[in-house]
Coordinates of C-alpha atoms and ligand atoms in Angstrom, one line a residue:
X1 CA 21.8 -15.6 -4.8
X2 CA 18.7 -17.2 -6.1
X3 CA 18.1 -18.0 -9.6
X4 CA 14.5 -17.3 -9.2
X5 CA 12.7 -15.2 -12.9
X6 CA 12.1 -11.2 -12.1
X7 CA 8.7 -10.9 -13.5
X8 CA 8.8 -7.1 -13.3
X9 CA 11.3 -4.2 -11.2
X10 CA 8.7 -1.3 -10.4
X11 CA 9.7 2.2 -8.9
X12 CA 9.8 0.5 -5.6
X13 CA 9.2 -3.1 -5.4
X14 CA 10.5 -6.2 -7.9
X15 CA 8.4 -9.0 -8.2
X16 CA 9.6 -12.3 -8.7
X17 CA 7.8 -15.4 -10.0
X18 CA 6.9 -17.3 -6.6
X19 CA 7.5 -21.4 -5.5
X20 CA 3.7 -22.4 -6.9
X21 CA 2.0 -21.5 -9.6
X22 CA 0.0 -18.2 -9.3
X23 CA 1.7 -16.8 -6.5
X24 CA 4.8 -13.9 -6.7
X25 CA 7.2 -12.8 -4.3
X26 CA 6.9 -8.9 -3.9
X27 CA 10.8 -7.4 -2.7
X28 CA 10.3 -3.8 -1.2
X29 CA 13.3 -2.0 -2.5
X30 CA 14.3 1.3 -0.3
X31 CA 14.1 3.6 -3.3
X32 CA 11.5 6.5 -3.5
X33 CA 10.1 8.6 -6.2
X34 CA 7.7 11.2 -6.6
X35 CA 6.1 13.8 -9.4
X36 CA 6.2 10.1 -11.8
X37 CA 9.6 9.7 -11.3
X38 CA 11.3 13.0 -12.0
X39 CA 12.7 13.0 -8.1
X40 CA 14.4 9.9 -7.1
X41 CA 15.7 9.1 -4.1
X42 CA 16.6 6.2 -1.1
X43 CA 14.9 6.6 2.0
X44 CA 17.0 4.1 4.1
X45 CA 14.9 0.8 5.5
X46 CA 11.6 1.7 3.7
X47 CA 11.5 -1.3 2.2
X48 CA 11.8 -3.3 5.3
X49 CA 9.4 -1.3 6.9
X50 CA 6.5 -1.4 4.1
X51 CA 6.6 -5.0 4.0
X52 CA 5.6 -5.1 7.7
X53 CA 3.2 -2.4 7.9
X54 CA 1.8 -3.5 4.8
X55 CA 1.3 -6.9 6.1
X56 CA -0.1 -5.9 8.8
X57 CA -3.3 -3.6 6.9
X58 CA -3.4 -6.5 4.8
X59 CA -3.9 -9.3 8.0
X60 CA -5.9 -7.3 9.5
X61 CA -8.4 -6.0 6.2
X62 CA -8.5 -9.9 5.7
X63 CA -10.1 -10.5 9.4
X64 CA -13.2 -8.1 7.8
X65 CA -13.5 -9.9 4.9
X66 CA -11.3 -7.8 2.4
X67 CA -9.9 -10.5 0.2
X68 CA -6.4 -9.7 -0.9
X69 CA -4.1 -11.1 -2.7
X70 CA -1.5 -11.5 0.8
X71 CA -0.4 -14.8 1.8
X72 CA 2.3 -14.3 4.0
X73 CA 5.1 -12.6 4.6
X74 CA 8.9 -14.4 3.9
X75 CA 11.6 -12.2 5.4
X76 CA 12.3 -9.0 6.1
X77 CA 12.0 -7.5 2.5
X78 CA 9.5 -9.7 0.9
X79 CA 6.4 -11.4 1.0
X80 CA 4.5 -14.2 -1.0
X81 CA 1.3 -12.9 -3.0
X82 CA -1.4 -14.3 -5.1
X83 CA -0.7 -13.5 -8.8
X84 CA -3.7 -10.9 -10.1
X85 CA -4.0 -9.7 -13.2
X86 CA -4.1 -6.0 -12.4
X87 CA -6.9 -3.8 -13.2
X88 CA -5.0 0.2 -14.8
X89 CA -6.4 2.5 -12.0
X90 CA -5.1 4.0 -9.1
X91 CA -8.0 4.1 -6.8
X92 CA -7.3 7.1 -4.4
X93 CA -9.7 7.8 -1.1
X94 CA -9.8 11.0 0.3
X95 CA -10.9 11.9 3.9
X96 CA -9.4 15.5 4.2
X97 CA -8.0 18.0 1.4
X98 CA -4.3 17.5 0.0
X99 CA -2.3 16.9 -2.3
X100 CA -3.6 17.4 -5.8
X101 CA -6.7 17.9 -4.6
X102 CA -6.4 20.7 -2.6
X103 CA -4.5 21.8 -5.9
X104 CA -7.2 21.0 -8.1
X105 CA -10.3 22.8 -6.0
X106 CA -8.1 25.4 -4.7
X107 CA -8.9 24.6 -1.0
X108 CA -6.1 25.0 1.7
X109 CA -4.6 21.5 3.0
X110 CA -6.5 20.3 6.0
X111 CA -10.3 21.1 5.5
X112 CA -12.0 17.7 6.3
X113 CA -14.5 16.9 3.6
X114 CA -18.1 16.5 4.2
X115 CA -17.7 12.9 3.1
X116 CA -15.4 10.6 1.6
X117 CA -14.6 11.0 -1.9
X118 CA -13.5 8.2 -4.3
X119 CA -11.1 9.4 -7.4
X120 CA -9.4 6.8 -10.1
X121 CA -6.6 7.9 -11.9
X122 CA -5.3 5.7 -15.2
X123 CA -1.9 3.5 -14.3
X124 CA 0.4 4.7 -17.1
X125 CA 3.9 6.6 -16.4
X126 CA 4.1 7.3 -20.0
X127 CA 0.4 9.6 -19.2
X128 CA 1.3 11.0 -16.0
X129 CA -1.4 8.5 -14.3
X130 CA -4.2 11.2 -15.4
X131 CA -7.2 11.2 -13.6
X132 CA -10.5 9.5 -15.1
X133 CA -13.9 9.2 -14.4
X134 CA -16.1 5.9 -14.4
X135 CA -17.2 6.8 -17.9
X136 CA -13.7 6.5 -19.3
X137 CA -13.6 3.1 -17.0
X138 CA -16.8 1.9 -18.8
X139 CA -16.0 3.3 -22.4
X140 CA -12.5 1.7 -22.6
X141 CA -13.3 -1.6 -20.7
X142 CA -10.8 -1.1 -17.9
X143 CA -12.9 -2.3 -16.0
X144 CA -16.6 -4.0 -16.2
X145 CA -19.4 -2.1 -14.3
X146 CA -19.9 -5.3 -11.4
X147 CA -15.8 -5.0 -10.6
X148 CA -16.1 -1.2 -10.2
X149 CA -19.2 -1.6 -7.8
X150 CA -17.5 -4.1 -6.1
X151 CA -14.1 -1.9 -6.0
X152 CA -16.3 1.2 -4.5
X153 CA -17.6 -1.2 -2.1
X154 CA -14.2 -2.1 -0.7
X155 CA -12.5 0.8 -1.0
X156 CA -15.1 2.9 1.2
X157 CA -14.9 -0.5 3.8
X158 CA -11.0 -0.2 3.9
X159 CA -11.1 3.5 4.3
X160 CA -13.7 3.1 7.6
X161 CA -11.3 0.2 9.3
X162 CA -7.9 2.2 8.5
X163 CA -9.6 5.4 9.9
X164 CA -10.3 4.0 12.8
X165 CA -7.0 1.9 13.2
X166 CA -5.2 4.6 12.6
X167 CA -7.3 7.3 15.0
X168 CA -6.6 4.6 17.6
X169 CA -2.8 5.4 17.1
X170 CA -3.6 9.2 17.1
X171 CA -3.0 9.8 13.4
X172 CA -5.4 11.3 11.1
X173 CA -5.9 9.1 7.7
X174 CA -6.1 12.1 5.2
X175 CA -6.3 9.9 2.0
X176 CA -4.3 6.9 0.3
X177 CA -3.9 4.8 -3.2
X178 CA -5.3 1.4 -3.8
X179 CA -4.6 -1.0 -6.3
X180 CA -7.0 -4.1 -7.4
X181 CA -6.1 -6.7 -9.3
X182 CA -8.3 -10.2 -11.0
X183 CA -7.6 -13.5 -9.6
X184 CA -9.7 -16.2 -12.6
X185 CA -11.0 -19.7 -11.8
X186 CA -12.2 -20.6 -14.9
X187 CA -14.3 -18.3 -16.7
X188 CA -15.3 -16.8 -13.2
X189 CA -13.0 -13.7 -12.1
X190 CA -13.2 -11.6 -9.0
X191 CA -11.0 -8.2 -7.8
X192 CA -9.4 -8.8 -4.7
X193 CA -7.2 -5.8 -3.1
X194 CA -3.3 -6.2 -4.6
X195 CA -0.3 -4.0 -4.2
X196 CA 0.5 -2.4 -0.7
X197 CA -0.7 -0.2 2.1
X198 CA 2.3 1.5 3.3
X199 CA 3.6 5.5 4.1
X200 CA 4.3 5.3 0.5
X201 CA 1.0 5.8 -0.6
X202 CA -0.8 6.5 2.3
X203 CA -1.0 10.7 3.8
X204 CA -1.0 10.3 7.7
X205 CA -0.6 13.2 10.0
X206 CA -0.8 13.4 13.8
X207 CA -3.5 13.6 15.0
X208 CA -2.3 16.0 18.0
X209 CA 0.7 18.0 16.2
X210 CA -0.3 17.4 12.3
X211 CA 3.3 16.5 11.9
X212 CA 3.3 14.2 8.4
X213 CA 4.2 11.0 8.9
X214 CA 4.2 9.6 5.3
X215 CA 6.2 9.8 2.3
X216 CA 5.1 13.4 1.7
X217 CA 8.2 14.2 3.8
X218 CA 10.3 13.0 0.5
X219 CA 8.0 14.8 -2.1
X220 CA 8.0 17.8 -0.3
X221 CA 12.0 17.7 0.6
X222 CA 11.1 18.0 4.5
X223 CA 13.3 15.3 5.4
X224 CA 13.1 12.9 8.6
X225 CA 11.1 10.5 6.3
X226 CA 13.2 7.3 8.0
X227 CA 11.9 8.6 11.3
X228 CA 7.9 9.0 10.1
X229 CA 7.6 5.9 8.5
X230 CA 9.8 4.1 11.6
X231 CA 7.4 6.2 13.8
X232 CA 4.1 4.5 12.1
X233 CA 5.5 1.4 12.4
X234 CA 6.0 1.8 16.3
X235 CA 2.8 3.2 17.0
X236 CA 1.1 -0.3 15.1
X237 CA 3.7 -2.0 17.2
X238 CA 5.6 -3.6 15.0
X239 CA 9.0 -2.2 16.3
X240 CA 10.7 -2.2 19.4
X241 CA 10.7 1.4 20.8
X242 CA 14.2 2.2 20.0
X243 CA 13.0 2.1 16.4
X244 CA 15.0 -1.7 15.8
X245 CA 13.1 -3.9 13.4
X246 CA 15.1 -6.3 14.8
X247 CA 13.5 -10.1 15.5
X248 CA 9.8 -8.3 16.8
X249 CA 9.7 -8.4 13.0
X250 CA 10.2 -11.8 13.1
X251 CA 6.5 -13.1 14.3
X252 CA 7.4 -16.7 13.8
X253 CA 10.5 -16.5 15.6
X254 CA 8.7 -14.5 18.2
X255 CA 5.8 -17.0 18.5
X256 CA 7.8 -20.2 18.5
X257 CA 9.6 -18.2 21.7
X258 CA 6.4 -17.9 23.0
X259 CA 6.2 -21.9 22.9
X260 CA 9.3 -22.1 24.3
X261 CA 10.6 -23.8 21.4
X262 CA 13.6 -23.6 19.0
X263 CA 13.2 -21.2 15.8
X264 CA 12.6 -22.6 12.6
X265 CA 15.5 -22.5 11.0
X266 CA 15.4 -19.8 7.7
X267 CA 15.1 -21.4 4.4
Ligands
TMP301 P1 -2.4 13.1 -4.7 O1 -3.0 14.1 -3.7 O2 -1.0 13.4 -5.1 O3 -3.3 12.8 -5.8 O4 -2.2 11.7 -3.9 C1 -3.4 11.1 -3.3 C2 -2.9 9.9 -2.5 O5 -2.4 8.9 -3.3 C3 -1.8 10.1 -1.5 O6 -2.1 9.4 -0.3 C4 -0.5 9.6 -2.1 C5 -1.1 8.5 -3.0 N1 -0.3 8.4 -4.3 C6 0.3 7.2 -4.6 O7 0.3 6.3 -3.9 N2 0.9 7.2 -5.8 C7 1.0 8.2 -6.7 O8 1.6 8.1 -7.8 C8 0.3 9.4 -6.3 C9 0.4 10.6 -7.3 C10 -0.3 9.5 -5.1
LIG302 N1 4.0 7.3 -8.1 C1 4.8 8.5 -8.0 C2 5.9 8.4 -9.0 O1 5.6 8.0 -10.1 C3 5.3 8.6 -6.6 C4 4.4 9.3 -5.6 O2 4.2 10.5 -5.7 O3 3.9 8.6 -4.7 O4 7.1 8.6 -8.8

């Protein structure tokens, strides 16, 4: 085991002080929770699966000039990140009504909204993570007026690409939960995107069927959640179709194949 310092154990990732300054190691852990913790739960190869999906959004939201705070990933479970300082709000983008909006209007789930809507909530378990508007931002200094044009300006970008990477898979991106965070050089700072884009905070549905595909299975005691998210993950293929992580996870064993030469060895 390495003797590397945990910087901080979350409900489902750790994060680990990375090999250079300013970078972390983020570990995917397999547990779920929902409703801030009051159901927990294990949904078996989450972990493993979030990393790669999550890579993948991030690889890809970094070829249209989203910077985030991904370097690369380092095994199966965890990747190397840029250290941010994070900024306290949940940033949630909502195509379609669910969840706690549908809840909160009193609309059925499923009505498609007439355009994108844009909700912060404050990042605090001992609150509930209650919603707040960009007054609150402003008023308590979560966040200056420049970084919250600049996160509106990236979240409405992200939502277009993942809409359409997603419709290209025939699943329907009904809303999902961003996190920024501030890299500094010097007295500069800018918010680059942090955290993850994974089932877990992500509501996908079928396109064709409706069928969930997300970690509302778990929240909503469905069950087949190991099948939805490995089901996402195949449709971006990035598993082999009997659902295997297996060494397609591996892309630099894959490509070095691809040379025709040896893998490099693991560290
Ligand atoms: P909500 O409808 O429950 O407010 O959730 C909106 C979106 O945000 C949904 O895609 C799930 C995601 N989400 C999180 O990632 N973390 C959370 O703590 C909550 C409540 C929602
Ligand atoms: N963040 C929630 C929790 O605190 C989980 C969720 O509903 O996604 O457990």
């Amino acid at each position: 085991m390495s003797r590397r310092r945990q910087i901080y154990e979350g409900k489902a990732k750790i994060l680990y002080e990375g090999p250079e300054p300013g970078t972390i190691i983020q570990y995917f852990k397999d547990d779920a929770t929902a409703f801030n913790a009051q159901k927990k739960g294990t949904i078996n190869g989450k972990g493993v699966i979030n990393n790669r999906i999550s890579e993948h959004v991030f690889t890809r939201l970094s070829t249209i000039g989203i910077p985030t705070h991904f370097i690369r990933r380092l095994n199966m479970r965890e990747q190397l990140v840029r250290q941010v300082e994070i900024i306290p709000l949940e940033v949630v983008v909502r195509n379609v009504v669910a969840g706690s909006l549908a809840t909160r209007v009193g609309l059925p789930e499923g009505e498609q909204l007439p355009h994108t809507l844009i909700e912060y909530y404050l990042k605090s378990d001992e609150l509930g993570d209650p919603m707040v508007a960009e007054e609150h931002i402003a008023c308590f200094n979560w966040a200056s007026h420049e970084e919250m044009q600049d996160i509106a300006a990236m979240a409405i970008r992200i939502n277009d690409f993942m809409c359409g990477m997603f419709s290209a898979i025939d699943i329907r991106l009904v809303d999902f939960k961003l996190e920024f965070g501030r890299i500094y050089d010097g007295d500069y700072s800018r918010v680059i995107l942090a955290d993850e884009i994974s089932p877990d905070n992500c509501r996908l549905w079928d396109f064709t069927t409706g069928e969930k595909l997300d970690k509302d299975r778990f929240r909503r005691d469905m069950g087949g959640e190991e099948e939805a998210y490995q089901e996402v993950a195949r449709r971006l293929g990035l598993l082999q179709d009997d659902g295997n992580p297996g060494e397609v996870l591996d892309m630099s064993a894959h490509r070095s194949r691809l040379r025709g030469a040896a893998p490099k060895p693991k560290k």
